[in-house]
Amino acid sequence: MTLTTTIQTYLTDAATSEFRGLGVTVVDHWEGRDNLLWRVDAAGRDAVLKLFLDAGQVRSRRQYDGQQLFAPLGIAPQP
């Protein structure tokens, strides 16, 4: 199984996937310095899936998302 096939399987089978049960077609893919990207189409819905290759990048993104969510409540710093 290739990585692209694994991505397709994840998108169509994962319980949390917005594309669960839909036919997903990989339209294009790219390799960046620190990530891999796939452009997909599923029933006319376009999306880009990004896979981080650097765990630090994933942690930073999670921290930024958390700060965006909780800063307005006064329990986290502004991102």
mmCIF file of C-alpha atoms in Angstrom, residues 19-45:
data_model
loop_
_atom_site.group_PDB
_atom_site.id
_atom_site.type_symbol
_atom_site.label_atom_id
_atom_site.label_comp_id
_atom_site.label_asym_id
_atom_site.label_seq_id
_atom_site.Cartn_x
_atom_site.Cartn_y
_atom_site.Cartn_z
ATOM 1 C CA PHE A 19 -15.184 12.535 3.523
ATOM 2 C CA ARG A 20 -16.181 9.267 5.200
ATOM 3 C CA GLY A 21 -18.073 7.037 2.793
ATOM 4 C CA LEU A 22 -17.449 9.270 -0.239
ATOM 5 C CA GLY A 23 -15.376 8.409 -3.285
ATOM 6 C CA VAL A 24 -12.121 10.340 -2.882
ATOM 7 C CA THR A 25 -9.906 11.082 -5.880
ATOM 8 C CA VAL A 26 -6.361 12.358 -5.388
ATOM 9 C CA VAL A 27 -6.048 15.197 -7.897
ATOM 10 C CA ASP A 28 -2.455 16.206 -7.174
ATOM 11 C CA HIS A 29 0.244 15.921 -4.529
ATOM 12 C CA TRP A 30 3.286 17.949 -3.497
ATOM 13 C CA GLU A 31 6.271 17.539 -1.260
ATOM 14 C CA GLY A 32 7.373 20.556 0.727
ATOM 15 C CA ARG A 33 10.455 20.903 2.867
ATOM 16 C CA ASP A 34 8.630 19.972 6.086
ATOM 17 C CA ASN A 35 5.363 18.468 4.879
ATOM 18 C CA LEU A 36 3.497 16.465 2.265
ATOM 19 C CA LEU A 37 0.267 17.693 0.678
ATOM 20 C CA TRP A 38 -2.500 15.990 -1.293
ATOM 21 C CA ARG A 39 -5.252 17.804 -3.186
ATOM 22 C CA VAL A 40 -8.368 15.656 -3.254
ATOM 23 C CA ASP A 41 -11.858 15.788 -4.703
ATOM 24 C CA ALA A 42 -14.778 14.009 -3.054
ATOM 25 C CA ALA A 43 -18.241 14.407 -4.558
ATOM 26 C CA GLY A 44 -17.328 17.844 -5.902
ATOM 27 C CA ARG A 45 -15.734 19.034 -2.643
#
